[in-house]
Coordinates of C-alpha atoms in Angstrom, one line a residue:
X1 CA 17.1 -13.8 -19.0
X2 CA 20.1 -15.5 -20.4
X3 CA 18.0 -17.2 -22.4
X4 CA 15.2 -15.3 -23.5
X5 CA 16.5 -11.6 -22.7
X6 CA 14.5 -9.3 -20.6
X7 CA 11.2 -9.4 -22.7
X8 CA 9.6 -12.6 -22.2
X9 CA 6.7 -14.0 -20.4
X10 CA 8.9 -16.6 -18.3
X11 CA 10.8 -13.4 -17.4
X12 CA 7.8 -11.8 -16.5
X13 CA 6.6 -14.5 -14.7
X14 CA 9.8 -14.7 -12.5
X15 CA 9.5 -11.3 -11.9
X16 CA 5.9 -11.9 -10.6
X17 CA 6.8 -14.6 -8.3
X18 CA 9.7 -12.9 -6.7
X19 CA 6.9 -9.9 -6.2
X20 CA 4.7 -12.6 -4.8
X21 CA 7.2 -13.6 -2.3
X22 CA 8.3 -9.6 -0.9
X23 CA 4.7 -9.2 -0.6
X24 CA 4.4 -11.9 1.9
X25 CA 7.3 -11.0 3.7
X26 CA 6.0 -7.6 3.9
X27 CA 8.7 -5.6 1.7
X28 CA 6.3 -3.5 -0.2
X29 CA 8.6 -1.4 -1.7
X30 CA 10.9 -4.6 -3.9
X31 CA 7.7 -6.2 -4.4
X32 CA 5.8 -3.2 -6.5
X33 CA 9.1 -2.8 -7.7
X34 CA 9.4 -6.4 -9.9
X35 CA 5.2 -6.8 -10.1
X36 CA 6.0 -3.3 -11.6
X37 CA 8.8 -4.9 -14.3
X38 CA 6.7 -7.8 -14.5
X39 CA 3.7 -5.5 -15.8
X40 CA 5.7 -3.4 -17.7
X41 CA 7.0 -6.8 -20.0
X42 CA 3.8 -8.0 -20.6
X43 CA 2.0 -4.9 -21.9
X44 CA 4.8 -4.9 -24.0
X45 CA 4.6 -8.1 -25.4
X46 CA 0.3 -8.5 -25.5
X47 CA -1.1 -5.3 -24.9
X48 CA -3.2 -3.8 -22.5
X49 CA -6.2 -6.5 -22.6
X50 CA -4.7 -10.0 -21.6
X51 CA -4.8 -12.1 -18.7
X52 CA -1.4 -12.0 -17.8
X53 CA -1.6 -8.1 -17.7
X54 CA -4.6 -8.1 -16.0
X55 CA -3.0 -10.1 -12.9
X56 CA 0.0 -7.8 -12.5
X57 CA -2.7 -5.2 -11.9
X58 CA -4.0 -7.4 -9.9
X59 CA -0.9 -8.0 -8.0
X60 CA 0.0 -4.1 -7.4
X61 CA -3.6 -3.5 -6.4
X62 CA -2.8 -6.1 -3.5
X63 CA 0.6 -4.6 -2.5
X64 CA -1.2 -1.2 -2.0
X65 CA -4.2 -2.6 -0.5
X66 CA -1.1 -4.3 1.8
X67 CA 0.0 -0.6 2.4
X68 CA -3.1 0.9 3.0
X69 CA -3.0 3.0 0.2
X70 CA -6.5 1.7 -0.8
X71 CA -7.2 4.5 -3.7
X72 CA -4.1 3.3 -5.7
X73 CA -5.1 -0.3 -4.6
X74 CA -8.7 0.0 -6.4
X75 CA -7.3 1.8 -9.1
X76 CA -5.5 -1.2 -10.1
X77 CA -7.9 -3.6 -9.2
X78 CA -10.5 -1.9 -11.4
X79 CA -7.8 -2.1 -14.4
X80 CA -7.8 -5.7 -13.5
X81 CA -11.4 -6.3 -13.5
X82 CA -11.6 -4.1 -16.7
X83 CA -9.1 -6.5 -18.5
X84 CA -11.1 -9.5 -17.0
X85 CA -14.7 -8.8 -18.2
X86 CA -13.3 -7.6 -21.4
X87 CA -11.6 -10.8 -22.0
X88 CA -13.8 -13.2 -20.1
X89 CA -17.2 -11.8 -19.5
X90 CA -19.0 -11.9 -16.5
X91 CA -19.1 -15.5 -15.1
X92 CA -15.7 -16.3 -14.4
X93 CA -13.3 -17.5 -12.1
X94 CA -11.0 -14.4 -12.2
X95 CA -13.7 -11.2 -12.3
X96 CA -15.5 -12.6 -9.6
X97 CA -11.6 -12.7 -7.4
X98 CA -11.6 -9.3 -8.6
X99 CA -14.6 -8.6 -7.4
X100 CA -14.0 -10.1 -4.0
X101 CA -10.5 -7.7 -4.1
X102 CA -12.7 -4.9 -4.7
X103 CA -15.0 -5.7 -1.7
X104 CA -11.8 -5.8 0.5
X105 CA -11.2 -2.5 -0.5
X106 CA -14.2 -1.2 0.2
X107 CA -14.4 -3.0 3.6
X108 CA -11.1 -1.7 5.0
X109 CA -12.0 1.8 3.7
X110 CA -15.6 1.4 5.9
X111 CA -17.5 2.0 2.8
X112 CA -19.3 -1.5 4.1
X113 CA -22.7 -1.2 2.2
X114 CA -20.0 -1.1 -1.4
X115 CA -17.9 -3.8 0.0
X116 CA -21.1 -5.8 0.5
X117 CA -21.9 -5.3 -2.8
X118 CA -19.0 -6.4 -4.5
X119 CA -18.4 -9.3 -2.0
X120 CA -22.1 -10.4 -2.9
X121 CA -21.2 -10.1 -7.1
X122 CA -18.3 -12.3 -6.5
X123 CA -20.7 -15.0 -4.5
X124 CA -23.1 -15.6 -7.0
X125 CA -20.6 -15.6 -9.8
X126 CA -18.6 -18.4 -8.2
X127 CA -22.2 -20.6 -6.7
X128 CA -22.9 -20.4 -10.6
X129 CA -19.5 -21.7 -11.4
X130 CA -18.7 -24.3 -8.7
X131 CA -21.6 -24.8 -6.9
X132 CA -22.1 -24.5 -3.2
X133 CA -19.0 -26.4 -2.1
X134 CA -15.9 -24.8 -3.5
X135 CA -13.4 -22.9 -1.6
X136 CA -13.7 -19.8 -3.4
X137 CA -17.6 -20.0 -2.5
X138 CA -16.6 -19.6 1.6
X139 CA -14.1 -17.4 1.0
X140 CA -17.0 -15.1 0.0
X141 CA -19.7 -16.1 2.6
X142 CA -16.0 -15.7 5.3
X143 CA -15.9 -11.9 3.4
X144 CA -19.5 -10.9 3.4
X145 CA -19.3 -12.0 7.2
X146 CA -16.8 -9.9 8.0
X147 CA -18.7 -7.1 6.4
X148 CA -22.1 -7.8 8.7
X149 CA -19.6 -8.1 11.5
X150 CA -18.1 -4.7 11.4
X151 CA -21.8 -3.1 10.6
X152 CA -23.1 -4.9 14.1
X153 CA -25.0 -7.2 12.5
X154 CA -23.7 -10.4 14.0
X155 CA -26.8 -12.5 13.6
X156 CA -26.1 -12.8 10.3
X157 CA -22.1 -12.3 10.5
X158 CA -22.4 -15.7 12.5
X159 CA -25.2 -17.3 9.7
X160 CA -22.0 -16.1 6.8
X161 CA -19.1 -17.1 8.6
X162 CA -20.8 -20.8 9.9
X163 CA -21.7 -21.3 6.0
X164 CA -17.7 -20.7 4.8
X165 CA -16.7 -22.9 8.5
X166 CA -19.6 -25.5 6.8
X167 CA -17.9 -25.7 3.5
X168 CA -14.3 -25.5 4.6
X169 CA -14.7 -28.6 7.1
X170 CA -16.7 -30.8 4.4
X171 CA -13.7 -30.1 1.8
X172 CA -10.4 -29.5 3.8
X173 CA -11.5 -31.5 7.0
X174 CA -11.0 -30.1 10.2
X175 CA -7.1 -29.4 10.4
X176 CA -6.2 -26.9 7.6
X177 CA -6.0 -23.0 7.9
X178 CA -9.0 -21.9 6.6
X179 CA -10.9 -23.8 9.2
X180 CA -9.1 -22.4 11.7
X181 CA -9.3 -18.9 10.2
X182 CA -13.6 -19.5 10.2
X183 CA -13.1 -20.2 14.2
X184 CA -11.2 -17.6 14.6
X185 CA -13.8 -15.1 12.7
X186 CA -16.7 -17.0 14.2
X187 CA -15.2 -16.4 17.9
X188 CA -14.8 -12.8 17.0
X189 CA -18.3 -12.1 16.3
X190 CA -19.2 -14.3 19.5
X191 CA -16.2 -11.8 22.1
X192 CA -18.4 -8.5 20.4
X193 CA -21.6 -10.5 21.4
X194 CA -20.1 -10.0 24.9
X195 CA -20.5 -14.4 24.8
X196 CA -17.0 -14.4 26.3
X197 CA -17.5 -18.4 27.1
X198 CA -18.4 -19.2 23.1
X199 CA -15.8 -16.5 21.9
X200 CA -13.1 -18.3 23.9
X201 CA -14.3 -22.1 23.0
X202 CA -14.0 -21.1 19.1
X203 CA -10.6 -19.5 19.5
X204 CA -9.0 -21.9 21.7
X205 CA -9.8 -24.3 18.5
X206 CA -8.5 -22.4 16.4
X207 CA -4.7 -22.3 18.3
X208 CA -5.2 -26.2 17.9
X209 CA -5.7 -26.3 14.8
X210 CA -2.8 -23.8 13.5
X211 CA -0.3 -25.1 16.2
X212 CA -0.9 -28.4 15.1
X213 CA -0.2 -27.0 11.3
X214 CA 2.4 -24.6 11.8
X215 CA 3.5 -25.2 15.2
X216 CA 4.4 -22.6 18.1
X217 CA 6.3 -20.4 16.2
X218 CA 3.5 -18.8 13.2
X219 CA 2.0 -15.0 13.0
X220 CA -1.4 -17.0 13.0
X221 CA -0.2 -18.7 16.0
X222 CA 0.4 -15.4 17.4
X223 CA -3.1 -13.8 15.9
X224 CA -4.8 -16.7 18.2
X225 CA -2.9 -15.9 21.6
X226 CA -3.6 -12.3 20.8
X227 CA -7.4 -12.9 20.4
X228 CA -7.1 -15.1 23.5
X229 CA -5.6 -12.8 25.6
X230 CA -8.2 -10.1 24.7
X231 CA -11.3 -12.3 25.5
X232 CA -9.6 -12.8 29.7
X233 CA -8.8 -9.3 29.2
X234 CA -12.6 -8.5 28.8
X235 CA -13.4 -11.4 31.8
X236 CA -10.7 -9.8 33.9
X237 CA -8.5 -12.4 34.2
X238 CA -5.5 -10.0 33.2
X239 CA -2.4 -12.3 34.5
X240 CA -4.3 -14.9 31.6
X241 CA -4.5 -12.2 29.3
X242 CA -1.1 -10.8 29.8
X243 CA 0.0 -14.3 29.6
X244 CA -1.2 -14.8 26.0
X245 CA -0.4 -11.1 24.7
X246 CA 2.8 -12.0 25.9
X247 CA 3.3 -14.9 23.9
X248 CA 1.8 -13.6 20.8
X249 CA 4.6 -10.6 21.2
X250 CA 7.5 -13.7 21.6
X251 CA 6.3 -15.3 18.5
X252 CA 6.2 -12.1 16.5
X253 CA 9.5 -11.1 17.5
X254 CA 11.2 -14.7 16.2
X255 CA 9.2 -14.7 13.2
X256 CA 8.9 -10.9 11.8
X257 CA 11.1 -9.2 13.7
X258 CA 10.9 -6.3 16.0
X259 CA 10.8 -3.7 13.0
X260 CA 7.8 -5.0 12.2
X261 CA 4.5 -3.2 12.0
X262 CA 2.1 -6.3 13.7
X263 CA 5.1 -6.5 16.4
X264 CA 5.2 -3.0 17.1
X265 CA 0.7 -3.3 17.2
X266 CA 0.8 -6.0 19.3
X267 CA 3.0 -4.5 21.7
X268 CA 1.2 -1.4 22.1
X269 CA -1.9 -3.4 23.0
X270 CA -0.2 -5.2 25.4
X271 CA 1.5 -2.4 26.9
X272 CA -1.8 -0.4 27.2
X273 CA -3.7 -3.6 28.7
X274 CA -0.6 -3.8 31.2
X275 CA -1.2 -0.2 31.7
X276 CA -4.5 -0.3 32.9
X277 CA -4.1 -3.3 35.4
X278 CA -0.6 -3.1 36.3
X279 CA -1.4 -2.6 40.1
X280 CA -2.7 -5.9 39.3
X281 CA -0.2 -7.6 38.2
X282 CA 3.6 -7.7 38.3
X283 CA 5.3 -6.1 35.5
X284 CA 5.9 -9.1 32.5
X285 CA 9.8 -9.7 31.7
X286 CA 9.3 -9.7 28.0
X287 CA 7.2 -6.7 28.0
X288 CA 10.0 -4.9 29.7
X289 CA 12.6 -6.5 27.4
X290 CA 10.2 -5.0 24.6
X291 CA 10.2 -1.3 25.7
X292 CA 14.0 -1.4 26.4
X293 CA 13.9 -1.3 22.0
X294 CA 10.9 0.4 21.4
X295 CA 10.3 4.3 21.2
X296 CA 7.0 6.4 20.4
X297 CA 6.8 8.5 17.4
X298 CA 3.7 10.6 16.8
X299 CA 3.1 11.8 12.6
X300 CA 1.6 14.7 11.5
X301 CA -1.7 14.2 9.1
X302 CA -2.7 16.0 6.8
X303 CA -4.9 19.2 6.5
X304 CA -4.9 22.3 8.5
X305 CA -3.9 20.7 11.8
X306 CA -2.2 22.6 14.5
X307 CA 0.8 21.0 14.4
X308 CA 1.5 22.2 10.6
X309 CA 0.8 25.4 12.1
X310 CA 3.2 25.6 14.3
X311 CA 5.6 24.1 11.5
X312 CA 5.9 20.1 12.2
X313 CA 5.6 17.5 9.7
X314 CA 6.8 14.2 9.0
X315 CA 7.6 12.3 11.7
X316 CA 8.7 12.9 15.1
X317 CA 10.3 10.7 18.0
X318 CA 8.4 11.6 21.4
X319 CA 10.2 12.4 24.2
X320 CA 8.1 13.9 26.4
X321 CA 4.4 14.2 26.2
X322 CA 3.2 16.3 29.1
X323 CA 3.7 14.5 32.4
X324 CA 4.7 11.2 30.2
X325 CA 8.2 11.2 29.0
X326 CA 10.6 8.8 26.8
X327 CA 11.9 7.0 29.8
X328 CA 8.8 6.1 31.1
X329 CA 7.0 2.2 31.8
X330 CA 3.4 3.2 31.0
X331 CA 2.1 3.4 27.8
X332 CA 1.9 7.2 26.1
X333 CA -1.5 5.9 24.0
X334 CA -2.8 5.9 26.9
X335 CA -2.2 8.7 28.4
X336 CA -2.8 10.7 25.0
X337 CA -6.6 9.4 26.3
X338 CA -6.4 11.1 29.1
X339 CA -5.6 14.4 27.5
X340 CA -8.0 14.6 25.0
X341 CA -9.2 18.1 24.3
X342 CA -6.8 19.2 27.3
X343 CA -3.7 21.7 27.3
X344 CA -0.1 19.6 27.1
X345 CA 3.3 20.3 26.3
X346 CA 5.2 18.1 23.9
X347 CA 8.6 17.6 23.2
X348 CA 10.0 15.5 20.2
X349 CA 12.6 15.2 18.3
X350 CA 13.3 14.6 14.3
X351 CA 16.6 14.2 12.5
X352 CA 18.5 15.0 16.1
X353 CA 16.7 18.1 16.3
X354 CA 14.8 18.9 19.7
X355 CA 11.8 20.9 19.9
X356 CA 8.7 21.9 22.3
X357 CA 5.7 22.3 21.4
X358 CA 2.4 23.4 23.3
X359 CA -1.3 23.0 22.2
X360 CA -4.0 24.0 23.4
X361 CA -6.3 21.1 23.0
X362 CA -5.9 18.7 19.8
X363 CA -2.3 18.5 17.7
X364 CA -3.3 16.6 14.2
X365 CA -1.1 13.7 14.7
X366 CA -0.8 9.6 14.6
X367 CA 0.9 8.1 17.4
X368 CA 2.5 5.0 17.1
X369 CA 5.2 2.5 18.1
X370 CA 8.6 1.9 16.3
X371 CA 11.4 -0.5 17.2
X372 CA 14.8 1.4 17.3
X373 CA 16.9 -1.0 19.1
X374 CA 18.2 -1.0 22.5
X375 CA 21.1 1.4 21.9
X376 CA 19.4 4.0 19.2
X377 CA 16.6 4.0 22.4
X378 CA 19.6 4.8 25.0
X379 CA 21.2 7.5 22.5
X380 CA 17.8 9.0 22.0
X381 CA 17.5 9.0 25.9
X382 CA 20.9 10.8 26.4
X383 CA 19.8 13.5 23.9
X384 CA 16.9 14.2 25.9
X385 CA 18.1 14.4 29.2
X386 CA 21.4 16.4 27.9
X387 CA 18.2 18.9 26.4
X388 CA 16.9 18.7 30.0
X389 CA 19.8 20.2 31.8
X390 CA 20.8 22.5 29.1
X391 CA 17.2 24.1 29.1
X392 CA 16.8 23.9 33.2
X393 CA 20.3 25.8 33.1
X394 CA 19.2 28.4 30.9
X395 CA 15.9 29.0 33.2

């Protein structure tokens, strides 16, 4: 910038990178904001219809397919592929990764039979380019796989994923990530099969393979103990399964944080498969440490839901949810289960302001988890119970 000044494509390219690298860490917000200035330099400088511009679409499209924000995400992946045929024509390298982007959006939006589509575009571009054996080529049999495997169609999930496995061992050998993510998917498909034995062999490989890579302490470390955990889970060896969901939470919380989104997922699971055995097993340490920082907040979707009627919006904090209340060791997913379509009485709280609610039957909210630290959970705790005594005095 010293240099060049603010309009130049090194400066956009820094401005890219640094995007690349808040994507990763999961800070959407500074990422879109320098793939955004990085964009915004090269239209400036080559117009709408050049490669570089064309990958900062690219590059937002992914942050909001990160988000879940999958309309704007395939908004800017179309630009992207736009740019690309335009510039390139059909058989290259970068439409057919758009194509493949535009498959992932259709896959996470369940529009599967799209997704397949797209997935299957990218495929033959890249078998025409590089032949069976290229990395690109299994990354699109490992995509279309995932597609059969959410349809049910494992018998040919299992054919897509072994071909990208095939490929990734002949190229990378057996000790690199990719092989270990085609185990992983492969061991999936085998634990929906109900073929626990199978399901477990291919995970177990691969935790070798990414502890050997990345050792203990890796999100895909974690990934494999979680999978791990939920194959004993479905055998009904819940100490084992406890005792690998646990582990995938410890990892987590060194490595994201506990303001994380996949920390706060994880620990729900784990506290829901704790709930459901607990006369089973003692109470985990780590699990407990966990819920000392963690509080439940429920957000209101949108539409005509009958918590905008009765004035909510936004999210709340929950602190009581029928017979389920803030200070409680069992998980309130789990209970919300149990009172599907029933009566229940609700009480949360949003910007220190307590309210009750009462529904008849459904409410038109997402419940989650949210890490708030031990104290913030204590002061939210105090609020509650000083509400308690305040409202039992005034009955």
């Amino acid at each position: 910038k010293k240099i060049f000044g603010e309009e130049h494509p090194d400066v956009a390219r820094s401005y890219n990178n640094i995007g690349s690298v808040y994507d990763s860490q999961g800070d959407y917000s500074r990422a879109l904001e320098y793939h955004t200035k990085a964009l915004g330099i090269r239209k400036k400088i080559f117009g709408e219809e050049h490669p570089d511009v064309a990958r900062s679409y690219n590059n937002i499209g992914s942050v909001y397919d990160s988000q879940g924000d999958y309309s704007r995400a395939l908004e800017y992946h179309t630009k992207a592929l736009g740019i690309r045929k335009k510039i390139f024509g059909e058989e290259h390298p970068d439409v057919a990764m758009s194509y493949d982007n535009i498959g992932c959006i259709y896959y996470f939006k369940g529009d599967y039979s799209r997704a397949l589509e797209y997935h299957t575009k990218s495929l033959e571009i890249q078998k025409k380019i590089f032949g069976e054996e290229h990395p690109d080529v299994a990354r699109s049999y490992n995509n279309i796989g995932s597609v059969y495997d959410s349809q049910g169609d494992y018998s040919r999930a299992l054919e897509y994923h072994t071909k990208a496995l095939g490929i990734r061992k002949k190229i990378f050998g057996e000790e690199h990530p990719d092989v270990a993510a085609s185990y992983n998917n492969i061991g999936s498909v085998y634990l929906k099969q109900g073929d626990y034995s199978r399901a477990l062999e291919y995970h177990t490989k691969a935790l070798g393979i990414r502890k050997k890579i990345f050792g203990e302490e890796h999100p895909n470390v974690a990934t494999s103990y979680f999978a791990i955990g939920g194959i004993y889970f479905a055998q009904g060896d819940y100490a084992r399964a406890i005792e690998n969901l646990i582990k995938s939470l410890e990892i987590l919380r060194k490595v994201l944080g506990e303001e994380h989104p996949d920390y706060g997922t994880v620990f729900i699971i784990s506290h829901r498969f704790y709930d459901l055995v607990k006369n089973k097993i003692a109470y985990p340490q780590e699990l407990e440490k966990a819920l000392a920082a963690m509080a439940y907040t429920l957000t209101c979707i949108d539409g005509d839901t009958p918590a905008k009627q009765q004035g909510m919006s936004g999210e709340y904090f929950v602190l009581k949810f029928e017979d389920w209340t803030i200070k409680a060791e069992t998980s309130l997913p789990n209970r919300d289960n149990e009172l599907r379509g029933k009566p229940k009485t609700i009480v949360v709280m949003k910007d220190g302001v307590i309210s009750e609610h009462f529904f008849e039957s459904a409410i038109g909210v997402q419940i989650s988890c949210k890490y708030v630290g031990r104290e913030e959970k204590q002061r939210i705790i105090e609020a509650y119970e000083k509400w308690e005594k305040i409202r039992s005095a005034e009955k």
